[in-house]
Amino acid sequence: MEQQPLLKVDNAGIRFGGLRAVADVEMELHAGELVGLIGPNGAGKTTFFNLLTGVYVPTEGSIFFNGEKLNKLPPYKITRRGVSRTFQNIRLFGELSVIDNVKVAYHSQAKHSIASSIFRMPGHFSGEKEMDHKALDFLKIFALESFKDEKAKNLPYGQQRRLEIARALAANPKLLLLDEPAAGMNPQETRDLMKLISLIRERFDLTVLLIEHDMPLVMGVCERIYVLDHGQMIAQGTPDEIRNNPKVIEAYLGEEVS
């Protein structure tokens, strides 16, 4: 029996007024896959991520996660079902400490009640201590434990990127969406990121969907790649198939390939 896809996108799209920003997109991701989503600037990649995470509601088609339709669910409910993401522009809480940025993701899973926190009951302190331990474990994985008390805004850019991924993982996702995680990184930081993405996929038994403009990174870590252009999916396949696909070459070079 064929395994049910973890994520199934069925002819999904969205219109903004008369503009069809994303149209007729189909995609399937199975548990444990590491898949890339590429395309020229303005192709609709981040808009598509916003559809998957409830930031935008599809005006056509359907999105299923673990067999459940996500179309009209708000972002926090989609997160609770196991979909977590990072953003193209880093969205950390700059004034909070590094460890508190990770702990924010744990509060939806907190075992102690709001009342115990308000009245500083024993359950509050034991719950906070447990979250401290979990958050520190994540920071160790990302080599950020020595910065745990530093304000997030004071971290170097590459480490802020790593912290954002750590926070997304702390939400305990089944599907992790990474929106241009290598943006602004130097070549060494990008190589380290490639290793980190593969490590976290295996360690946390994750499915990963990655938007990225850095082609060596995409080709180096992804098993399959989808290509979006002008809001439509124009190709999918292995890295070698995508690398040699005339439609993909045309989309990036802007000229027809004979």
XYZ file of N, CA and C in Angstrom:
774
model
N 0.847 -1.200 0.000
C 0.000 0.000 0.000
C 0.883 1.250 0.000
N 0.558 2.189 -0.896
C 1.349 3.415 -0.999
C 1.123 4.303 0.221
N 2.215 4.836 0.739
C 2.143 5.687 1.923
C 1.451 7.009 1.601
N 0.565 7.438 2.488
C -0.113 8.724 2.317
C 0.901 9.846 2.450
N 0.875 10.831 1.544
C 1.819 11.942 1.679
C 1.575 12.731 2.951
N 2.654 13.231 3.538
C 2.525 14.091 4.716
C 1.868 15.408 4.320
N 2.317 15.962 3.190
C 1.746 17.201 2.656
C 1.258 16.944 1.243
N 0.041 17.337 0.974
C -0.503 17.225 -0.382
C -1.142 18.556 -0.757
N -0.650 19.148 -1.820
C -1.184 20.413 -2.332
C -1.868 20.100 -3.653
N -3.155 20.404 -3.716
C -3.980 20.004 -4.857
C -4.533 21.236 -5.570
N -3.860 21.621 -6.669
C -4.295 22.763 -7.497
C -4.524 24.031 -6.674
N -3.651 24.279 -5.725
C -3.811 25.434 -4.836
C -3.362 26.726 -5.520
N -4.004 27.808 -5.149
C -3.625 29.107 -5.676
C -4.265 30.228 -4.898
N -3.868 31.454 -5.212
C -4.439 32.621 -4.543
C -4.442 33.799 -5.509
N -5.526 34.563 -5.434
C -5.658 35.794 -6.205
C -5.626 36.986 -5.251
N -4.969 38.047 -5.671
C -5.032 39.324 -4.982
C -5.692 40.300 -5.948
N -7.005 40.527 -5.766
C -7.735 41.310 -6.752
C -7.749 40.548 -8.072
N -7.275 41.194 -9.121
C -7.233 40.532 -10.427
C -5.945 39.772 -10.684
N -5.001 39.843 -9.732
C -3.705 39.194 -9.921
C -3.732 37.775 -9.374
N -3.391 36.819 -10.196
C -3.293 35.425 -9.777
C -1.840 35.169 -9.390
N -1.523 35.312 -8.100
C -0.135 35.268 -7.643
C 0.439 33.860 -7.672
N -0.371 32.880 -7.303
C 0.017 31.464 -7.354
C -1.169 30.718 -7.942
N -0.903 29.797 -8.873
C -2.008 29.151 -9.574
C -1.738 27.667 -9.823
N -2.745 26.848 -9.537
C -2.751 25.426 -9.915
C -1.508 24.666 -9.438
N -1.045 24.972 -8.250
C 0.163 24.318 -7.748
C -0.177 22.946 -7.162
N 0.582 21.959 -7.572
C 0.453 20.621 -7.015
C 1.796 20.191 -6.439
N 1.745 19.555 -5.260
C 2.974 19.109 -4.602
C 2.641 17.990 -3.638
N 3.543 17.033 -3.540
C 3.428 15.990 -2.526
C 4.768 15.828 -1.823
N 4.730 15.818 -0.495
C 5.917 15.537 0.310
C 5.612 14.341 1.186
N 6.551 13.396 1.242
C 6.390 12.233 2.107
C 7.297 12.371 3.331
N 6.929 11.688 4.388
C 7.659 11.780 5.649
C 9.136 11.485 5.441
N 9.983 12.352 5.996
C 11.426 12.152 5.950
C 12.127 12.748 4.750
N 11.384 13.300 3.802
C 12.019 13.869 2.609
C 12.645 15.231 2.901
N 13.673 15.567 2.123
C 14.272 16.894 2.135
C 14.151 17.425 0.709
N 13.247 18.380 0.511
C 12.843 18.824 -0.823
C 13.104 20.313 -0.973
N 13.529 20.717 -2.150
C 13.785 22.117 -2.440
C 12.673 22.739 -3.267
N 12.481 24.048 -3.079
C 11.578 24.839 -3.913
C 12.370 26.037 -4.419
N 12.579 26.096 -5.731
C 13.391 27.165 -6.303
C 12.586 27.911 -7.365
N 13.143 28.999 -7.822
C 12.524 29.807 -8.858
C 13.104 31.208 -8.843
N 12.954 31.936 -9.946
C 13.480 33.303 -10.009
C 12.819 34.210 -8.973
N 13.402 35.377 -8.736
C 12.782 36.358 -7.848
C 11.378 36.686 -8.343
N 10.431 36.765 -7.406
C 9.061 37.077 -7.787
C 8.267 35.909 -8.320
N 8.808 34.693 -8.188
C 8.130 33.513 -8.739
C 6.926 33.091 -7.904
N 6.849 33.553 -6.648
C 5.730 33.194 -5.785
C 6.078 32.207 -4.697
N 7.363 32.006 -4.435
C 7.791 30.975 -3.476
C 7.344 31.315 -2.050
N 7.611 32.532 -1.597
C 7.215 32.907 -0.234
C 5.694 32.986 -0.117
N 5.022 33.435 -1.169
C 3.554 33.426 -1.171
C 3.034 32.005 -0.969
N 3.679 31.041 -1.613
C 3.288 29.643 -1.461
C 3.498 29.181 -0.021
N 4.625 29.540 0.590
C 4.851 29.217 2.009
C 3.754 29.839 2.881
N 3.350 31.058 2.547
C 2.298 31.716 3.321
C 0.965 30.976 3.196
N 0.715 30.345 2.064
C -0.482 29.520 1.908
C -0.395 28.279 2.792
N 0.791 27.667 2.833
C 0.970 26.439 3.617
C 0.824 26.695 5.111
N 1.139 27.889 5.558
C 1.162 28.183 6.999
C -0.006 29.037 7.477
N -0.980 29.295 6.602
C -2.176 29.996 7.035
C -2.075 31.506 7.053
N -0.940 32.062 6.640
C -0.827 33.521 6.541
C -1.798 34.027 5.476
N -1.884 33.289 4.365
C -2.880 33.542 3.332
C -3.805 32.331 3.234
N -5.068 32.590 2.887
C -6.036 31.519 2.667
C -6.151 31.273 1.162
N -5.978 30.039 0.701
C -6.095 29.774 -0.735
C -7.469 30.194 -1.274
N -7.474 30.814 -2.434
C -8.744 31.140 -3.088
C -9.154 30.048 -4.060
N -8.284 29.065 -4.234
C -8.609 27.918 -5.079
C -7.781 26.719 -4.632
N -8.311 25.523 -4.863
C -7.580 24.305 -4.536
C -7.582 23.989 -3.048
N -6.810 22.966 -2.684
C -6.797 22.466 -1.308
C -5.383 22.130 -0.859
N -5.154 22.257 0.456
C -3.889 21.881 1.080
C -4.199 20.916 2.214
N -3.566 19.741 2.178
C -3.789 18.719 3.197
C -2.479 18.420 3.917
N -2.561 18.306 5.235
C -1.400 17.900 6.039
C -1.827 16.739 6.918
N -1.136 15.618 6.769
C -1.514 14.401 7.497
C -2.971 14.034 7.243
N -3.434 14.284 6.035
C -4.795 13.943 5.665
C -5.846 14.959 6.069
N -5.452 16.015 6.798
C -6.394 17.034 7.271
C -6.285 18.289 6.415
N -7.424 18.820 6.010
C -7.442 20.023 5.184
C -7.084 21.249 6.025
N -6.136 22.038 5.513
C -5.643 23.195 6.254
C -6.240 24.525 5.794
N -6.975 24.524 4.703
C -7.313 25.759 3.985
C -7.696 26.960 4.848
N -8.557 26.781 5.831
C -9.069 27.929 6.576
C -8.581 27.967 8.022
N -7.572 27.157 8.333
C -7.046 27.175 9.692
C -6.111 28.365 9.892
N -6.158 29.031 11.068
C -5.226 30.123 11.347
C -3.814 29.574 11.588
N -2.807 30.427 11.464
C -1.422 29.966 11.596
C -1.126 29.195 12.878
N -1.653 29.637 14.037
C -1.299 28.972 15.289
C -1.840 27.542 15.330
N -2.989 27.299 14.698
C -3.522 25.941 14.666
C -2.724 25.050 13.710
N -2.238 25.624 12.619
C -1.396 24.867 11.695
C -0.075 24.516 12.372
N 0.474 25.452 13.152
C 1.703 25.181 13.904
C 1.487 24.030 14.878
N 0.362 24.043 15.581
C 0.072 22.979 16.547
C -0.077 21.618 15.879
N -0.447 21.603 14.624
C -0.590 20.337 13.912
C 0.736 19.810 13.399
N 1.794 20.641 13.489
C 3.115 20.129 13.157
C 3.812 20.777 11.987
N 3.413 22.003 11.631
C 4.074 22.733 10.543
C 4.740 23.963 11.137
N 6.052 24.088 10.957
C 6.793 25.221 11.497
C 7.655 25.819 10.394
N 7.998 27.100 10.530
C 8.731 27.770 9.448
C 9.715 28.809 9.972
N 10.653 29.164 9.105
C 11.461 30.360 9.289
C 11.058 31.344 8.196
N 11.591 32.564 8.281
C 11.187 33.607 7.345
C 12.390 34.119 6.555
N 12.076 34.655 5.366
C 13.111 35.224 4.515
C 13.836 36.359 5.246
N 13.057 37.202 5.920
C 13.629 38.247 6.775
C 13.531 37.767 8.220
N 14.648 37.728 8.904
C 14.708 37.172 10.261
C 13.691 37.861 11.167
N 12.936 37.047 11.914
C 11.894 37.584 12.800
C 12.097 37.089 14.230
N 13.254 37.364 14.755
C 13.515 37.049 16.154
C 12.972 38.168 17.047
N 12.845 37.857 18.344
C 12.526 38.884 19.326
C 13.855 39.474 19.801
N 14.250 40.575 19.172
C 15.589 41.110 19.351
C 15.958 41.475 20.766
N 14.986 41.951 21.551
C 15.270 42.389 22.916
C 15.256 41.236 23.909
N 14.746 40.074 23.489
C 14.755 38.910 24.373
C 16.092 38.190 24.275
N 16.427 37.443 25.305
C 17.655 36.648 25.275
C 17.532 35.531 24.256
N 18.662 34.968 23.911
C 18.701 33.843 22.969
C 17.858 32.684 23.485
N 18.023 32.338 24.761
C 17.280 31.195 25.299
C 15.784 31.495 25.370
N 15.415 32.742 25.647
C 13.991 33.082 25.705
C 13.340 33.032 24.330
N 14.107 33.315 23.279
C 13.572 33.189 21.928
C 13.164 31.744 21.631
N 13.955 30.800 22.132
C 13.607 29.389 21.924
C 12.448 28.991 22.817
N 12.446 29.488 24.049
C 11.374 29.127 24.995
C 9.999 29.605 24.530
N 9.966 30.685 23.760
C 8.687 31.182 23.234
C 7.951 30.068 22.488
N 8.695 29.258 21.752
C 8.075 28.199 20.957
C 7.510 27.081 21.818
N 7.967 26.975 23.060
C 7.522 25.900 23.952
C 6.213 26.221 24.669
N 5.833 27.486 24.721
C 4.709 27.847 25.574
C 3.391 27.239 25.113
N 3.260 26.963 23.799
C 2.036 26.297 23.338
C 1.974 24.856 23.816
N 3.139 24.314 24.239
C 3.194 22.932 24.722
C 3.337 22.867 26.247
N 3.282 24.024 26.897
C 3.528 24.067 28.344
C 2.499 23.234 29.105
N 2.972 22.521 30.120
C 2.096 21.667 30.920
C 1.463 22.445 32.080
N 2.121 23.519 32.523
C 1.557 24.283 33.627
C 0.539 25.294 33.101
N -0.428 25.645 33.925
C -1.530 26.507 33.520
C -1.148 27.980 33.616
N -1.983 28.815 32.991
C -1.794 30.263 33.089
C -1.940 30.706 34.547
N -2.912 30.110 35.243
C -3.142 30.479 36.650
C -1.906 30.218 37.506
N -1.231 29.082 37.264
C -0.045 28.762 38.066
C 1.068 29.761 37.808
N 1.110 30.308 36.576
C 2.122 31.322 36.268
C 1.785 32.652 36.924
N 0.494 33.013 36.873
C 0.073 34.292 37.456
C 0.337 34.320 38.961
N -0.005 33.205 39.626
C 0.113 33.160 41.093
C 1.421 32.526 41.563
N 2.335 32.296 40.604
C 3.676 31.777 40.928
C 3.596 30.511 41.774
N 2.775 29.582 41.303
C 2.596 28.315 42.009
C 3.723 27.354 41.637
N 3.904 26.264 42.417
C 5.001 25.317 42.147
C 5.016 24.797 40.710
N 3.830 24.588 40.127
C 3.772 24.087 38.762
C 4.426 25.020 37.763
N 4.337 26.316 38.051
C 4.964 27.312 37.172
C 6.478 27.139 37.171
N 7.077 27.016 38.353
C 8.536 26.941 38.440
C 9.075 25.636 37.856
N 8.363 24.526 38.097
C 8.825 23.253 37.542
C 8.681 23.258 36.020
N 7.593 23.890 35.536
C 7.392 23.973 34.091
C 8.447 24.829 33.418
N 8.765 25.963 34.043
C 9.787 26.846 33.486
C 11.162 26.180 33.486
N 11.449 25.434 34.537
C 12.732 24.740 34.616
C 12.852 23.698 33.508
N 11.752 22.987 33.248
C 11.760 21.989 32.178
C 11.989 22.652 30.818
N 11.344 23.810 30.600
C 11.539 24.517 29.332
C 12.963 25.045 29.207
N 13.555 25.478 30.313
C 14.951 25.926 30.284
C 15.868 24.802 29.812
N 15.656 23.595 30.354
C 16.490 22.451 29.973
C 16.314 22.115 28.499
N 15.069 22.098 28.036
C 14.812 21.768 26.628
C 15.418 22.815 25.698
N 15.236 24.095 26.048
C 15.760 25.167 25.211
C 17.284 25.114 25.138
N 17.926 24.838 26.264
C 19.383 24.752 26.290
C 19.878 23.593 25.433
N 19.143 22.485 25.442
C 19.511 21.345 24.588
C 19.499 21.748 23.119
N 18.495 22.527 22.710
C 18.441 22.989 21.328
C 19.592 23.930 21.013
N 19.915 24.812 21.942
C 21.007 25.749 21.709
C 22.337 25.017 21.556
N 22.503 23.898 22.272
C 23.738 23.121 22.140
C 23.857 22.516 20.755
N 22.743 22.040 20.216
C 22.748 21.463 18.871
C 23.218 22.496 17.853
N 22.836 23.743 18.058
C 23.162 24.806 17.113
C 24.390 25.616 17.536
N 25.128 25.095 18.535
C 26.350 25.742 19.022
C 26.082 27.181 19.470
N 24.959 27.377 20.148
C 24.583 28.715 20.617
C 24.476 28.796 22.140
N 24.833 27.712 22.835
C 24.609 27.711 24.285
C 25.407 28.780 25.015
N 26.580 29.131 24.486
C 27.393 30.142 25.165
C 26.798 31.548 25.030
N 25.801 31.701 24.145
C 25.154 33.008 23.943
C 23.761 33.053 24.570
N 23.440 32.096 25.426
C 22.059 31.930 25.876
C 21.478 33.173 26.548
N 22.318 33.958 27.236
C 21.827 35.136 27.946
C 22.012 36.432 27.151
N 22.578 36.304 25.957
C 22.787 37.472 25.094
C 21.474 37.864 24.433
N 21.264 39.163 24.199
C 20.097 39.582 23.439
C 20.224 39.072 22.002
N 19.119 38.596 21.451
C 19.152 38.010 20.114
C 19.661 38.997 19.072
N 19.329 40.272 19.231
C 19.728 41.274 18.237
C 21.244 41.478 18.198
N 21.947 41.040 19.261
C 23.397 41.235 19.315
C 24.190 40.095 18.685
N 23.507 39.037 18.269
C 24.200 37.923 17.620
C 24.634 38.308 16.207
N 25.763 37.767 15.741
C 26.106 37.941 14.325
C 25.001 37.359 13.443
N 24.934 37.842 12.215
C 23.831 37.499 11.318
C 23.667 35.981 11.149
N 24.775 35.280 10.884
C 24.685 33.840 10.666
C 24.138 33.097 11.876
N 24.497 33.565 13.063
C 23.998 32.922 14.285
C 22.527 33.261 14.529
N 22.091 34.436 14.100
C 20.668 34.755 14.185
C 19.850 33.795 13.309
N 20.391 33.466 12.145
C 19.728 32.502 11.267
C 19.613 31.139 11.962
N 20.681 30.722 12.594
C 20.674 29.432 13.287
C 19.670 29.441 14.448
N 19.607 30.585 15.150
C 18.666 30.704 16.259
C 17.228 30.617 15.761
N 16.948 31.221 14.612
C 15.590 31.158 14.080
C 15.198 29.717 13.742
N 16.148 28.950 13.203
C 15.859 27.541 12.918
C 15.656 26.770 14.223
N 16.471 27.058 15.232
C 16.318 26.395 16.530
C 14.938 26.669 17.108
N 14.477 27.911 17.012
C 13.156 28.257 17.530
C 12.054 27.529 16.773
N 12.197 27.431 15.452
C 11.200 26.717 14.652
C 11.149 25.245 15.039
N 12.303 24.654 15.312
C 12.365 23.240 15.708
C 11.768 23.021 17.094
N 11.881 24.018 17.963
C 11.365 23.879 19.322
C 9.851 23.736 19.345
N 9.178 24.116 18.255
C 7.726 23.951 18.166
C 7.333 22.506 17.885
N 8.343 21.624 17.788
C 8.115 20.190 17.608
C 7.365 19.867 16.309
N 7.874 20.369 15.171
C 7.163 20.147 13.913
C 7.410 18.763 13.311
N 6.505 18.372 12.428
C 6.731 17.223 11.552
C 7.243 17.699 10.201
N 6.831 18.925 9.836
C 7.265 19.551 8.584
C 7.901 20.896 8.910
N 9.148 21.073 8.477
C 9.872 22.320 8.703
C 10.045 23.024 7.364
N 9.569 24.275 7.285
C 9.678 25.092 6.087
C 10.765 26.140 6.304
N 11.793 26.113 5.476
C 12.911 27.045 5.603
C 12.899 28.001 4.419
N 12.689 29.285 4.693
C 12.601 30.293 3.642
C 13.930 31.029 3.529
N 14.726 30.635 2.536
C 16.043 31.216 2.259
C 16.930 31.283 3.496
N 17.206 30.153 4.130
C 18.011 30.170 5.356
C 19.445 30.626 5.149
N 19.968 30.533 3.927
C 21.359 30.934 3.682
C 21.486 32.391 3.252
N 20.361 33.108 3.164
C 20.418 34.512 2.725
C 21.324 35.325 3.638
N 22.284 36.029 3.054
C 23.186 36.883 3.813
C 24.357 36.171 4.452
N 24.446 34.849 4.272
C 25.552 34.097 4.876
C 26.775 34.093 3.961
N 27.951 34.009 4.582
C 29.168 33.868 3.786
C 29.331 32.403 3.375
N 30.280 32.088 2.466
C 30.406 30.715 1.970
C 30.627 29.662 3.056
N 31.424 29.981 4.076
C 31.656 29.003 5.140
C 30.388 28.769 5.949
N 29.665 29.848 6.248
C 28.405 29.705 6.980
C 27.403 28.878 6.178
N 27.404 29.052 4.857
C 26.495 28.283 4.000
C 26.861 26.805 4.019
N 28.152 26.490 3.968
C 28.576 25.079 4.032
C 28.177 24.462 5.365
N 28.349 25.222 6.437
C 27.951 24.724 7.759
C 26.444 24.500 7.821
N 25.698 25.395 7.170
C 24.240 25.266 7.153
C 23.802 24.003 6.420
N 24.473 23.680 5.313
C 24.150 22.456 4.579
C 24.253 21.230 5.489
N 25.319 21.180 6.256
C 25.508 20.058 7.179
C 24.439 20.060 8.259
N 24.102 21.269 8.749
C 23.126 21.391 9.830
C 21.736 20.944 9.382
N 21.339 21.323 8.166
C 20.024 20.938 7.667
C 19.906 19.418 7.562
N 20.943 18.787 7.045
C 20.932 17.321 6.953
C 20.899 16.686 8.337
N 21.649 17.265 9.272
C 21.704 16.732 10.639
C 20.348 16.798 11.324
N 19.689 17.960 11.260
C 18.424 18.108 11.977
C 17.325 17.273 11.325
N 17.384 17.107 10.015
C 16.394 16.258 9.354
C 16.462 14.839 9.899
N 17.683 14.319 10.023
C 17.859 12.947 10.500
C 17.613 12.841 12.014
N 18.126 13.789 12.761
C 18.027 13.704 14.223
C 16.588 13.842 14.715
N 15.817 14.725 14.057
C 14.457 14.986 14.520
C 13.395 14.306 13.661
N 13.827 13.447 12.757
C 12.902 12.686 11.915
C 11.917 13.621 11.226
N 12.450 14.641 10.574
C 11.655 15.707 9.977
C 11.496 15.535 8.480
N 10.451 16.162 7.972
C 10.337 16.448 6.549
C 10.679 17.926 6.389
N 11.517 18.250 5.406
C 11.977 19.630 5.233
C 11.671 20.098 3.816
N 11.064 21.286 3.709
C 10.870 21.960 2.432
C 11.654 23.263 2.494
N 12.532 23.447 1.518
C 13.542 24.503 1.569
C 13.424 25.420 0.362
N 13.211 26.720 0.602
C 13.342 27.735 -0.449
C 14.757 28.275 -0.379
N 15.435 28.322 -1.519
C 16.805 28.831 -1.475
C 17.257 29.267 -2.867
N 18.022 30.366 -2.919
C 18.615 30.834 -4.174
C 20.030 30.298 -4.358
N 20.625 29.805 -3.288
C 21.990 29.276 -3.372
C 21.925 27.879 -3.983
N 22.225 27.783 -5.275
C 22.056 26.519 -5.997
C 22.963 25.396 -5.495
N 24.238 25.665 -5.147
C 25.048 24.579 -4.586
C 24.435 23.985 -3.321
N 23.815 24.836 -2.481
C 23.170 24.331 -1.270
C 21.985 23.439 -1.633
N 21.110 23.937 -2.521
C 19.923 23.172 -2.908
C 20.325 21.845 -3.543
N 21.224 21.906 -4.496
C 21.637 20.692 -5.204
C 22.387 19.732 -4.284
N 23.019 20.281 -3.243
C 23.820 19.451 -2.358
C 23.040 18.717 -1.292
N 21.873 19.259 -0.878
C 21.156 18.628 0.232
C 19.790 18.058 -0.142
N 19.195 18.537 -1.249
C 17.818 18.135 -1.564
C 17.768 16.864 -2.410
N 16.800 16.024 -2.096
C 16.591 14.784 -2.853
C 15.715 15.031 -4.078
N 14.750 15.928 -3.923
C 13.892 16.329 -5.034
C 13.758 17.844 -5.011
N 13.431 18.409 -6.162
C 13.305 19.856 -6.278
C 12.075 20.194 -7.122
N 11.305 21.158 -6.629
C 10.205 21.737 -7.394
C 10.645 23.119 -7.874
N 10.153 23.514 -9.050
C 10.520 24.817 -9.613
C 9.256 25.618 -9.898
N 9.193 26.824 -9.316
C 8.056 27.722 -9.474
C 8.490 28.913 -10.329
N 7.643 29.297 -11.274
C 7.931 30.471 -12.101
C 6.620 31.170 -12.426
N 6.562 32.468 -12.157
C 5.336 33.252 -12.374
C 4.128 32.586 -11.715
N 4.344 32.055 -10.514
C 3.255 31.498 -9.738
C 2.801 30.103 -10.136
N 3.479 29.481 -11.101
C 3.085 28.152 -11.555
C 4.264 27.187 -11.460
N 3.961 25.940 -11.130
C 4.992 24.924 -11.039
C 5.356 24.470 -12.454
N 6.611 24.646 -12.825
C 7.011 24.316 -14.198
C 7.841 23.041 -14.282
N 8.334 22.537 -13.147
C 9.155 21.323 -13.195
C 9.298 20.739 -11.800
N 9.570 19.448 -11.756
C 9.960 18.777 -10.519
C 10.826 17.587 -10.897
N 11.704 17.203 -9.978
C 12.570 16.063 -10.259
C 13.777 16.045 -9.350
N 14.719 15.176 -9.668
C 15.968 15.095 -8.921
C 16.840 16.306 -9.252
N 17.870 16.569 -8.458
C 18.750 17.690 -8.793
C 19.317 17.610 -10.214
N 19.724 16.423 -10.650
C 20.261 16.296 -12.004
C 19.207 16.595 -13.061
N 17.984 16.128 -12.832
C 16.905 16.392 -13.794
C 16.593 17.877 -13.866
N 16.575 18.535 -12.729
C 16.276 19.968 -12.693
C 17.399 20.773 -13.332
N 18.625 20.376 -13.062
C 19.789 21.091 -13.587
C 19.794 21.122 -15.115
N 19.240 20.070 -15.721
C 19.280 19.943 -17.176
C 17.927 20.168 -17.841
N 16.949 20.672 -17.094
C 15.611 20.871 -17.634
C 15.549 22.174 -18.436
N 15.192 22.107 -19.725
C 15.155 23.328 -20.554
C 14.224 24.410 -20.019
N 13.070 24.024 -19.438
C 12.141 25.021 -18.898
C 12.761 25.764 -17.717
N 13.530 25.038 -16.906
C 14.179 25.660 -15.751
C 15.272 26.614 -16.212
N 16.060 26.180 -17.159
C 17.129 27.029 -17.699
C 16.535 28.298 -18.306
N 15.430 28.133 -19.031
C 14.775 29.298 -19.652
C 14.259 30.265 -18.594
N 13.673 29.726 -17.521
C 13.125 30.565 -16.463
C 14.201 31.407 -15.793
N 15.382 30.814 -15.612
C 16.461 31.533 -14.935
C 17.241 32.454 -15.862
N 17.385 32.036 -17.121
C 18.182 32.835 -18.058
C 17.329 33.801 -18.874
N 16.010 33.554 -18.881
C 15.120 34.432 -19.632
C 15.213 34.272 -21.117
N 15.674 33.115 -21.568
C 15.767 32.886 -23.011
C 15.439 31.441 -23.316
N 14.945 31.198 -24.517
C 14.546 29.856 -24.904
C 15.790 29.018 -25.175
N 15.758 27.792 -24.681
C 16.887 26.896 -24.879
C 16.556 25.937 -25.990
N 17.412 25.875 -27.012
C 17.139 25.001 -28.175
C 17.503 23.562 -27.853
